[in-house]
């Protein structure tokens, strides 16, 4: 039985890899002449970036349990642009573009390759996740993107610790740790939540999946960590 489950898992993984190669990945450094752009070329590079776009895609499909193309957003190609801009990075889901700041790369102190890998996992999640026809709280969609980054092992040291934060929908690391708690109560919770968000959003989804309101879950979560 265990062997059969493993075999099915393996076949599922193979199928995911095969389909991942059908997506076209491009990466372009439009800031090569800047200090941050040069650091990108020296320490990260477009070839590595395309590899991460691929591996993150496979990882996201696994976490979302979207192993067939019918389950997923119809995305044929994703592009990453390194360019001089403010902020860190953003994704445009109408054109499936990710823009990453060369200035952020230039100023980053520490392992910039690891940091940008984590940023790419976050932005690639935006490419694949459902936005509930724009009804989803931004804190939830940003939290799901950081949940994927956390699960992939790219949570940076500057993140808050589990149990920290003021609101469940604060977004990013705060919501990612909360979603990880929810996923611990029901394995596949984030996958189920994302599936529900294909068509819309309701706070009732938490009750349907976990039997408690999101406010009750948040206070249970805070109590668990003594906060
Ligand atoms: C994506 O990764 C898989 C598994 O490592 C590989 O077989 C495939 O060629 C890759 N596709 C692209 C476009 O990089
Ligand atoms: C990046 O550079 C290419 C080639 O010079 C250009 O076509 C494209 O519009 C630029 N993209 C961005 C986002 O700046
Ligand atoms: C650091 O950030 C500032 C402000 O965005 C920018 O002007 C500067 O070029 C950046 N430094 C590097 C090395 O990229």
PDB file of C-alpha atoms and ligand atoms in Angstrom:
ATOM      1  CA  UNK A   1       0.000   0.000   0.000  1.00  0.00           C
ATOM      2  CA  UNK A   2       2.734   2.438   1.036  1.00  0.00           C
ATOM      3  CA  UNK A   3       4.612   1.478  -2.099  1.00  0.00           C
ATOM      4  CA  UNK A   4       1.567   2.169  -4.276  1.00  0.00           C
ATOM      5  CA  UNK A   5       1.075   5.582  -2.677  1.00  0.00           C
ATOM      6  CA  UNK A   6       4.744   6.385  -3.269  1.00  0.00           C
ATOM      7  CA  UNK A   7       4.519   5.256  -6.868  1.00  0.00           C
ATOM      8  CA  UNK A   8       1.443   7.415  -7.451  1.00  0.00           C
ATOM      9  CA  UNK A   9       3.215  10.345  -5.808  1.00  0.00           C
ATOM     10  CA  UNK A  10       6.213   9.755  -8.052  1.00  0.00           C
ATOM     11  CA  UNK A  11       4.067   9.588 -11.187  1.00  0.00           C
ATOM     12  CA  UNK A  12       2.275  12.767 -10.097  1.00  0.00           C
ATOM     13  CA  UNK A  13       5.619  14.479  -9.632  1.00  0.00           C
ATOM     14  CA  UNK A  14       6.808  13.328 -13.036  1.00  0.00           C
ATOM     15  CA  UNK A  15       3.608  14.642 -14.617  1.00  0.00           C
ATOM     16  CA  UNK A  16       4.131  17.980 -12.898  1.00  0.00           C
ATOM     17  CA  UNK A  17       7.719  18.198 -14.203  1.00  0.00           C
ATOM     18  CA  UNK A  18       6.642  17.313 -17.729  1.00  0.00           C
ATOM     19  CA  UNK A  19       4.010  20.020 -17.714  1.00  0.00           C
ATOM     20  CA  UNK A  20       6.393  22.524 -16.116  1.00  0.00           C
ATOM     21  CA  UNK A  21       8.618  22.282 -19.168  1.00  0.00           C
ATOM     22  CA  UNK A  22       5.667  23.333 -21.314  1.00  0.00           C
ATOM     23  CA  UNK A  23       5.714  26.765 -19.677  1.00  0.00           C
ATOM     24  CA  UNK A  24       8.184  29.140 -21.286  1.00  0.00           C
ATOM     25  CA  UNK A  25      10.420  31.103 -18.920  1.00  0.00           C
ATOM     26  CA  UNK A  26      12.372  34.190 -19.888  1.00  0.00           C
ATOM     27  CA  UNK A  27      14.576  36.405 -17.755  1.00  0.00           C
ATOM     28  CA  UNK A  28      16.083  39.711 -18.835  1.00  0.00           C
ATOM     29  CA  UNK A  29      18.384  42.060 -16.973  1.00  0.00           C
ATOM     30  CA  UNK A  30      17.454  45.568 -18.091  1.00  0.00           C
ATOM     31  CA  UNK A  31      19.741  47.175 -15.540  1.00  0.00           C
ATOM     32  CA  UNK A  32      23.121  45.612 -16.398  1.00  0.00           C
ATOM     33  CA  UNK A  33      24.743  49.042 -16.452  1.00  0.00           C
ATOM     34  CA  UNK A  34      23.823  49.733 -12.792  1.00  0.00           C
ATOM     35  CA  UNK A  35      25.651  48.450  -9.688  1.00  0.00           C
ATOM     36  CA  UNK A  36      22.664  46.279  -8.695  1.00  0.00           C
ATOM     37  CA  UNK A  37      22.290  44.947 -12.233  1.00  0.00           C
ATOM     38  CA  UNK A  38      25.973  44.016 -12.290  1.00  0.00           C
ATOM     39  CA  UNK A  39      25.590  42.264  -8.932  1.00  0.00           C
ATOM     40  CA  UNK A  40      22.633  40.347 -10.389  1.00  0.00           C
ATOM     41  CA  UNK A  41      24.776  39.213 -13.335  1.00  0.00           C
ATOM     42  CA  UNK A  42      27.682  38.261 -11.064  1.00  0.00           C
ATOM     43  CA  UNK A  43      25.848  36.515  -8.209  1.00  0.00           C
ATOM     44  CA  UNK A  44      22.495  35.330  -9.633  1.00  0.00           C
ATOM     45  CA  UNK A  45      22.189  35.508 -13.434  1.00  0.00           C
ATOM     46  CA  UNK A  46      19.360  34.896 -15.897  1.00  0.00           C
ATOM     47  CA  UNK A  47      20.045  31.151 -16.309  1.00  0.00           C
ATOM     48  CA  UNK A  48      19.697  30.561 -12.569  1.00  0.00           C
ATOM     49  CA  UNK A  49      16.581  32.783 -12.529  1.00  0.00           C
ATOM     50  CA  UNK A  50      14.921  30.619 -15.200  1.00  0.00           C
ATOM     51  CA  UNK A  51      15.783  27.491 -13.201  1.00  0.00           C
ATOM     52  CA  UNK A  52      14.093  28.982 -10.143  1.00  0.00           C
ATOM     53  CA  UNK A  53      11.035  29.958 -12.214  1.00  0.00           C
ATOM     54  CA  UNK A  54      10.794  26.308 -13.227  1.00  0.00           C
ATOM     55  CA  UNK A  55      11.450  24.729  -9.821  1.00  0.00           C
ATOM     56  CA  UNK A  56       9.127  27.162  -8.035  1.00  0.00           C
ATOM     57  CA  UNK A  57       6.371  26.370 -10.540  1.00  0.00           C
ATOM     58  CA  UNK A  58       6.673  22.642  -9.804  1.00  0.00           C
ATOM     59  CA  UNK A  59       6.687  23.374  -6.054  1.00  0.00           C
ATOM     60  CA  UNK A  60       3.637  25.686  -6.265  1.00  0.00           C
ATOM     61  CA  UNK A  61       1.606  23.121  -8.242  1.00  0.00           C
ATOM     62  CA  UNK A  62       2.432  20.534  -5.558  1.00  0.00           C
ATOM     63  CA  UNK A  63       1.497  22.840  -2.668  1.00  0.00           C
ATOM     64  CA  UNK A  64      -1.725  23.906  -4.411  1.00  0.00           C
ATOM     65  CA  UNK A  65      -2.395  20.275  -5.405  1.00  0.00           C
ATOM     66  CA  UNK A  66      -2.963  21.404  -8.976  1.00  0.00           C
ATOM     67  CA  UNK A  67      -1.366  18.545 -10.881  1.00  0.00           C
ATOM     68  CA  UNK A  68      -3.360  18.801 -14.081  1.00  0.00           C
ATOM     69  CA  UNK A  69      -3.495  21.793 -16.404  1.00  0.00           C
ATOM     70  CA  UNK A  70      -7.311  22.009 -16.005  1.00  0.00           C
ATOM     71  CA  UNK A  71      -6.812  22.869 -12.323  1.00  0.00           C
ATOM     72  CA  UNK A  72      -4.439  25.729 -13.021  1.00  0.00           C
ATOM     73  CA  UNK A  73      -4.417  29.236 -14.414  1.00  0.00           C
ATOM     74  CA  UNK A  74      -3.757  29.048 -18.133  1.00  0.00           C
ATOM     75  CA  UNK A  75      -0.223  30.441 -18.292  1.00  0.00           C
ATOM     76  CA  UNK A  76       1.977  29.744 -21.317  1.00  0.00           C
ATOM     77  CA  UNK A  77       4.921  31.999 -20.537  1.00  0.00           C
ATOM     78  CA  UNK A  78       6.334  33.948 -17.603  1.00  0.00           C
ATOM     79  CA  UNK A  79       8.937  36.728 -17.860  1.00  0.00           C
ATOM     80  CA  UNK A  80      11.214  38.204 -15.238  1.00  0.00           C
ATOM     81  CA  UNK A  81      12.695  41.672 -15.712  1.00  0.00           C
ATOM     82  CA  UNK A  82      15.463  43.065 -13.552  1.00  0.00           C
ATOM     83  CA  UNK A  83      15.108  46.828 -13.700  1.00  0.00           C
ATOM     84  CA  UNK A  84      15.922  49.992 -11.834  1.00  0.00           C
ATOM     85  CA  UNK A  85      12.878  50.789  -9.680  1.00  0.00           C
ATOM     86  CA  UNK A  86      11.766  51.397  -6.099  1.00  0.00           C
ATOM     87  CA  UNK A  87      10.631  48.602  -3.803  1.00  0.00           C
ATOM     88  CA  UNK A  88      11.538  44.922  -4.067  1.00  0.00           C
ATOM     89  CA  UNK A  89       9.457  43.182  -6.752  1.00  0.00           C
ATOM     90  CA  UNK A  90       5.928  42.837  -8.125  1.00  0.00           C
ATOM     91  CA  UNK A  91       3.983  40.546 -10.448  1.00  0.00           C
ATOM     92  CA  UNK A  92       1.569  41.580 -13.208  1.00  0.00           C
ATOM     93  CA  UNK A  93      -0.907  38.763 -13.575  1.00  0.00           C
ATOM     94  CA  UNK A  94      -2.530  40.010 -16.788  1.00  0.00           C
ATOM     95  CA  UNK A  95       0.781  39.718 -18.676  1.00  0.00           C
ATOM     96  CA  UNK A  96       2.497  37.163 -16.370  1.00  0.00           C
ATOM     97  CA  UNK A  97       5.477  39.445 -15.794  1.00  0.00           C
ATOM     98  CA  UNK A  98       7.626  39.728 -12.697  1.00  0.00           C
ATOM     99  CA  UNK A  99       9.689  42.867 -12.108  1.00  0.00           C
ATOM    100  CA  UNK A 100      12.576  42.797  -9.649  1.00  0.00           C
ATOM    101  CA  UNK A 101      14.431  45.880  -8.433  1.00  0.00           C
ATOM    102  CA  UNK A 102      18.129  46.056  -9.280  1.00  0.00           C
ATOM    103  CA  UNK A 103      18.472  48.689  -6.547  1.00  0.00           C
ATOM    104  CA  UNK A 104      17.137  46.237  -3.986  1.00  0.00           C
ATOM    105  CA  UNK A 105      19.696  43.683  -5.235  1.00  0.00           C
ATOM    106  CA  UNK A 106      22.464  46.285  -5.123  1.00  0.00           C
ATOM    107  CA  UNK A 107      21.667  47.311  -1.553  1.00  0.00           C
ATOM    108  CA  UNK A 108      20.957  43.870  -0.118  1.00  0.00           C
ATOM    109  CA  UNK A 109      23.371  42.912   2.596  1.00  0.00           C
ATOM    110  CA  UNK A 110      23.846  39.150   2.904  1.00  0.00           C
ATOM    111  CA  UNK A 111      23.214  36.179   0.636  1.00  0.00           C
ATOM    112  CA  UNK A 112      21.492  37.981  -2.227  1.00  0.00           C
ATOM    113  CA  UNK A 113      21.090  34.828  -4.330  1.00  0.00           C
ATOM    114  CA  UNK A 114      19.116  33.123  -1.547  1.00  0.00           C
ATOM    115  CA  UNK A 115      17.055  36.268  -0.952  1.00  0.00           C
ATOM    116  CA  UNK A 116      16.117  36.710  -4.618  1.00  0.00           C
ATOM    117  CA  UNK A 117      15.281  32.995  -4.867  1.00  0.00           C
ATOM    118  CA  UNK A 118      12.777  33.523  -2.046  1.00  0.00           C
ATOM    119  CA  UNK A 119      11.424  36.667  -3.725  1.00  0.00           C
ATOM    120  CA  UNK A 120      10.945  34.682  -6.949  1.00  0.00           C
ATOM    121  CA  UNK A 121       9.036  31.908  -5.124  1.00  0.00           C
ATOM    122  CA  UNK A 122       6.748  34.625  -3.720  1.00  0.00           C
ATOM    123  CA  UNK A 123       6.185  36.360  -7.070  1.00  0.00           C
ATOM    124  CA  UNK A 124       5.785  33.077  -8.977  1.00  0.00           C
ATOM    125  CA  UNK A 125       3.023  32.175  -6.496  1.00  0.00           C
ATOM    126  CA  UNK A 126       1.176  35.330  -7.582  1.00  0.00           C
ATOM    127  CA  UNK A 127       1.401  34.077 -11.162  1.00  0.00           C
ATOM    128  CA  UNK A 128      -0.286  30.765 -10.271  1.00  0.00           C
ATOM    129  CA  UNK A 129      -2.624  31.558  -7.355  1.00  0.00           C
ATOM    130  CA  UNK A 130      -6.318  32.475  -7.606  1.00  0.00           C
ATOM    131  CA  UNK A 131      -7.378  35.999  -6.678  1.00  0.00           C
ATOM    132  CA  UNK A 132     -11.092  35.295  -6.086  1.00  0.00           C
ATOM    133  CA  UNK A 133     -12.130  37.676  -8.878  1.00  0.00           C
ATOM    134  CA  UNK A 134     -10.327  40.465  -6.997  1.00  0.00           C
ATOM    135  CA  UNK A 135     -12.488  39.847  -3.907  1.00  0.00           C
ATOM    136  CA  UNK A 136      -9.754  38.261  -1.793  1.00  0.00           C
ATOM    137  CA  UNK A 137      -8.167  40.312   0.988  1.00  0.00           C
ATOM    138  CA  UNK A 138      -4.705  41.403  -0.169  1.00  0.00           C
ATOM    139  CA  UNK A 139      -3.326  40.213   3.158  1.00  0.00           C
ATOM    140  CA  UNK A 140      -4.497  36.689   2.350  1.00  0.00           C
ATOM    141  CA  UNK A 141      -3.046  36.546  -1.180  1.00  0.00           C
ATOM    142  CA  UNK A 142       0.253  38.016   0.049  1.00  0.00           C
ATOM    143  CA  UNK A 143       0.192  35.560   2.944  1.00  0.00           C
ATOM    144  CA  UNK A 144      -0.281  32.616   0.582  1.00  0.00           C
ATOM    145  CA  UNK A 145       2.690  33.811  -1.505  1.00  0.00           C
ATOM    146  CA  UNK A 146       4.883  33.941   1.613  1.00  0.00           C
ATOM    147  CA  UNK A 147       3.478  30.593   2.813  1.00  0.00           C
ATOM    148  CA  UNK A 148       4.894  29.041  -0.375  1.00  0.00           C
ATOM    149  CA  UNK A 149       8.208  30.810   0.234  1.00  0.00           C
ATOM    150  CA  UNK A 150       8.219  29.426   3.807  1.00  0.00           C
ATOM    151  CA  UNK A 151       7.407  25.869   2.693  1.00  0.00           C
ATOM    152  CA  UNK A 152      10.097  26.014   0.016  1.00  0.00           C
ATOM    153  CA  UNK A 153      12.674  26.816   2.718  1.00  0.00           C
ATOM    154  CA  UNK A 154      13.397  30.411   1.689  1.00  0.00           C
ATOM    155  CA  UNK A 155      12.003  32.336   4.684  1.00  0.00           C
ATOM    156  CA  UNK A 156      14.585  35.054   5.409  1.00  0.00           C
ATOM    157  CA  UNK A 157      15.886  35.769   8.913  1.00  0.00           C
ATOM    158  CA  UNK A 158      14.231  39.209   8.996  1.00  0.00           C
ATOM    159  CA  UNK A 159      10.732  37.673   9.076  1.00  0.00           C
ATOM    160  CA  UNK A 160       8.588  37.763  12.236  1.00  0.00           C
ATOM    161  CA  UNK A 161       8.483  34.568  14.297  1.00  0.00           C
ATOM    162  CA  UNK A 162       5.428  32.259  14.412  1.00  0.00           C
ATOM    163  CA  UNK A 163       2.771  33.733  16.715  1.00  0.00           C
ATOM    164  CA  UNK A 164       3.784  37.347  16.065  1.00  0.00           C
ATOM    165  CA  UNK A 165       1.664  40.024  14.390  1.00  0.00           C
ATOM    166  CA  UNK A 166      -1.549  41.907  15.128  1.00  0.00           C
ATOM    167  CA  UNK A 167      -4.075  40.655  12.567  1.00  0.00           C
ATOM    168  CA  UNK A 168      -4.555  37.423  10.658  1.00  0.00           C
ATOM    169  CA  UNK A 169      -4.773  39.374   7.382  1.00  0.00           C
ATOM    170  CA  UNK A 170      -1.734  41.574   7.994  1.00  0.00           C
ATOM    171  CA  UNK A 171      -0.194  39.792   5.025  1.00  0.00           C
ATOM    172  CA  UNK A 172       3.280  38.516   4.163  1.00  0.00           C
ATOM    173  CA  UNK A 173       5.208  36.717   6.937  1.00  0.00           C
ATOM    174  CA  UNK A 174       2.531  37.287   9.623  1.00  0.00           C
ATOM    175  CA  UNK A 175      -0.214  35.658   7.546  1.00  0.00           C
ATOM    176  CA  UNK A 176       2.179  33.003   6.184  1.00  0.00           C
ATOM    177  CA  UNK A 177       2.889  31.701   9.711  1.00  0.00           C
ATOM    178  CA  UNK A 178      -0.836  31.810  10.537  1.00  0.00           C
ATOM    179  CA  UNK A 179      -1.672  29.840   7.368  1.00  0.00           C
ATOM    180  CA  UNK A 180       1.040  27.352   8.326  1.00  0.00           C
ATOM    181  CA  UNK A 181      -0.764  26.884  11.666  1.00  0.00           C
ATOM    182  CA  UNK A 182      -4.068  26.346   9.794  1.00  0.00           C
ATOM    183  CA  UNK A 183      -2.343  23.892   7.431  1.00  0.00           C
ATOM    184  CA  UNK A 184      -1.159  22.004  10.519  1.00  0.00           C
ATOM    185  CA  UNK A 185      -4.791  21.643  11.661  1.00  0.00           C
ATOM    186  CA  UNK A 186      -5.855  20.372   8.230  1.00  0.00           C
ATOM    187  CA  UNK A 187      -3.179  19.164   5.852  1.00  0.00           C
ATOM    188  CA  UNK A 188      -3.795  20.768   2.444  1.00  0.00           C
ATOM    189  CA  UNK A 189      -5.718  23.695   3.963  1.00  0.00           C
ATOM    190  CA  UNK A 190      -3.891  26.278   1.834  1.00  0.00           C
ATOM    191  CA  UNK A 191      -4.469  24.202  -1.304  1.00  0.00           C
ATOM    192  CA  UNK A 192      -8.187  23.959  -0.484  1.00  0.00           C
ATOM    193  CA  UNK A 193      -8.422  27.671   0.298  1.00  0.00           C
ATOM    194  CA  UNK A 194      -6.698  28.565  -2.976  1.00  0.00           C
ATOM    195  CA  UNK A 195      -9.075  26.258  -4.911  1.00  0.00           C
ATOM    196  CA  UNK A 196     -12.087  27.951  -3.326  1.00  0.00           C
ATOM    197  CA  UNK A 197     -10.634  31.319  -4.320  1.00  0.00           C
ATOM    198  CA  UNK A 198     -10.877  30.419  -7.990  1.00  0.00           C
ATOM    199  CA  UNK A 199     -14.332  32.005  -8.102  1.00  0.00           C
ATOM    200  CA  UNK A 200     -14.702  34.228  -5.051  1.00  0.00           C
ATOM    201  CA  UNK A 201     -13.900  34.763  -1.398  1.00  0.00           C
ATOM    202  CA  UNK A 202     -15.822  34.551   1.846  1.00  0.00           C
ATOM    203  CA  UNK A 203     -14.517  34.478   5.440  1.00  0.00           C
ATOM    204  CA  UNK A 204     -16.934  31.555   5.757  1.00  0.00           C
ATOM    205  CA  UNK A 205     -14.334  29.444   3.853  1.00  0.00           C
ATOM    206  CA  UNK A 206     -12.362  29.175   7.117  1.00  0.00           C
ATOM    207  CA  UNK A 207     -15.468  27.797   8.876  1.00  0.00           C
ATOM    208  CA  UNK A 208     -16.165  25.353   6.034  1.00  0.00           C
ATOM    209  CA  UNK A 209     -12.609  24.007   6.099  1.00  0.00           C
ATOM    210  CA  UNK A 210     -11.712  24.199   9.791  1.00  0.00           C
ATOM    211  CA  UNK A 211     -15.013  24.494  11.653  1.00  0.00           C
ATOM    212  CA  UNK A 212     -14.078  27.820  13.265  1.00  0.00           C
ATOM    213  CA  UNK A 213     -14.247  31.478  12.309  1.00  0.00           C
ATOM    214  CA  UNK A 214     -10.994  33.087  11.247  1.00  0.00           C
ATOM    215  CA  UNK A 215     -11.138  35.306  14.358  1.00  0.00           C
ATOM    216  CA  UNK A 216     -11.420  32.230  16.596  1.00  0.00           C
ATOM    217  CA  UNK A 217      -8.538  30.570  14.706  1.00  0.00           C
ATOM    218  CA  UNK A 218      -6.407  33.687  15.097  1.00  0.00           C
ATOM    219  CA  UNK A 219      -6.992  33.817  18.867  1.00  0.00           C
ATOM    220  CA  UNK A 220      -6.269  30.060  19.183  1.00  0.00           C
ATOM    221  CA  UNK A 221      -3.072  30.663  17.211  1.00  0.00           C
ATOM    222  CA  UNK A 222      -2.007  33.596  19.388  1.00  0.00           C
ATOM    223  CA  UNK A 223      -2.792  31.577  22.549  1.00  0.00           C
ATOM    224  CA  UNK A 224      -0.703  28.652  21.300  1.00  0.00           C
ATOM    225  CA  UNK A 225       2.346  30.929  21.196  1.00  0.00           C
ATOM    226  CA  UNK A 226       1.423  32.677  24.466  1.00  0.00           C
ATOM    227  CA  UNK A 227       0.688  36.009  22.743  1.00  0.00           C
TER     228      UNK A 227
HETATM  229  C1  LIG B   1      11.860  22.175 -15.655  1.00  0.00           C
HETATM  230  O1  LIG B   1      12.370  21.257 -14.726  1.00  0.00           O
HETATM  231  C2  LIG B   1      12.236  19.912 -15.116  1.00  0.00           C
HETATM  232  C3  LIG B   1      12.675  19.041 -13.962  1.00  0.00           C
HETATM  233  O2  LIG B   1      13.888  19.456 -13.418  1.00  0.00           O
HETATM  234  C4  LIG B   1      13.031  19.677 -16.385  1.00  0.00           C
HETATM  235  O3  LIG B   1      12.832  18.362 -16.824  1.00  0.00           O
HETATM  236  C5  LIG B   1      12.541  20.633 -17.459  1.00  0.00           C
HETATM  237  O4  LIG B   1      13.343  20.512 -18.587  1.00  0.00           O
HETATM  238  C6  LIG B   1      12.597  22.041 -16.976  1.00  0.00           C
HETATM  239  N1  LIG B   1      12.023  22.917 -17.961  1.00  0.00           N
HETATM  240  C7  LIG B   1      12.521  24.101 -18.232  1.00  0.00           C
HETATM  241  C8  LIG B   1      11.799  24.885 -19.260  1.00  0.00           C
HETATM  242  O5  LIG B   1      13.477  24.560 -17.640  1.00  0.00           O
HETATM  243  C1  LIG B   2      13.800  45.638 -21.204  1.00  0.00           C
HETATM  244  O1  LIG B   2      14.663  45.812 -22.324  1.00  0.00           O
HETATM  245  C2  LIG B   2      14.112  45.326 -23.509  1.00  0.00           C
HETATM  246  C3  LIG B   2      15.203  45.356 -24.571  1.00  0.00           C
HETATM  247  O2  LIG B   2      15.958  46.537 -24.474  1.00  0.00           O
HETATM  248  C4  LIG B   2      12.888  46.148 -23.869  1.00  0.00           C
HETATM  249  O3  LIG B   2      12.313  45.672 -25.057  1.00  0.00           O
HETATM  250  C5  LIG B   2      11.883  46.025 -22.765  1.00  0.00           C
HETATM  251  O4  LIG B   2      10.778  46.879 -22.981  1.00  0.00           O
HETATM  252  C6  LIG B   2      12.503  46.361 -21.422  1.00  0.00           C
HETATM  253  N1  LIG B   2      11.538  46.007 -20.410  1.00  0.00           N
HETATM  254  C7  LIG B   2      11.380  46.685 -19.295  1.00  0.00           C
HETATM  255  C8  LIG B   2      10.349  46.142 -18.339  1.00  0.00           C
HETATM  256  O5  LIG B   2      12.023  47.669 -19.016  1.00  0.00           O
HETATM  257  C1  LIG B   3      20.649  51.604  -3.209  1.00  0.00           C
HETATM  258  O1  LIG B   3      19.370  52.192  -3.219  1.00  0.00           O
HETATM  259  C2  LIG B   3      19.338  53.540  -3.656  1.00  0.00           C
HETATM  260  C3  LIG B   3      17.916  54.050  -3.487  1.00  0.00           C
HETATM  261  O2  LIG B   3      17.007  53.256  -4.192  1.00  0.00           O
HETATM  262  C4  LIG B   3      19.820  53.630  -5.091  1.00  0.00           C
HETATM  263  O3  LIG B   3      19.847  54.960  -5.519  1.00  0.00           O
HETATM  264  C5  LIG B   3      21.215  53.010  -5.182  1.00  0.00           C
HETATM  265  O4  LIG B   3      21.600  52.967  -6.541  1.00  0.00           O
HETATM  266  C6  LIG B   3      21.216  51.610  -4.619  1.00  0.00           C
HETATM  267  N1  LIG B   3      22.571  51.074  -4.588  1.00  0.00           N
HETATM  268  C7  LIG B   3      22.965  50.044  -5.308  1.00  0.00           C
HETATM  269  C8  LIG B   3      24.382  49.600  -5.150  1.00  0.00           C
HETATM  270  O5  LIG B   3      22.214  49.471  -6.091  1.00  0.00           O
END
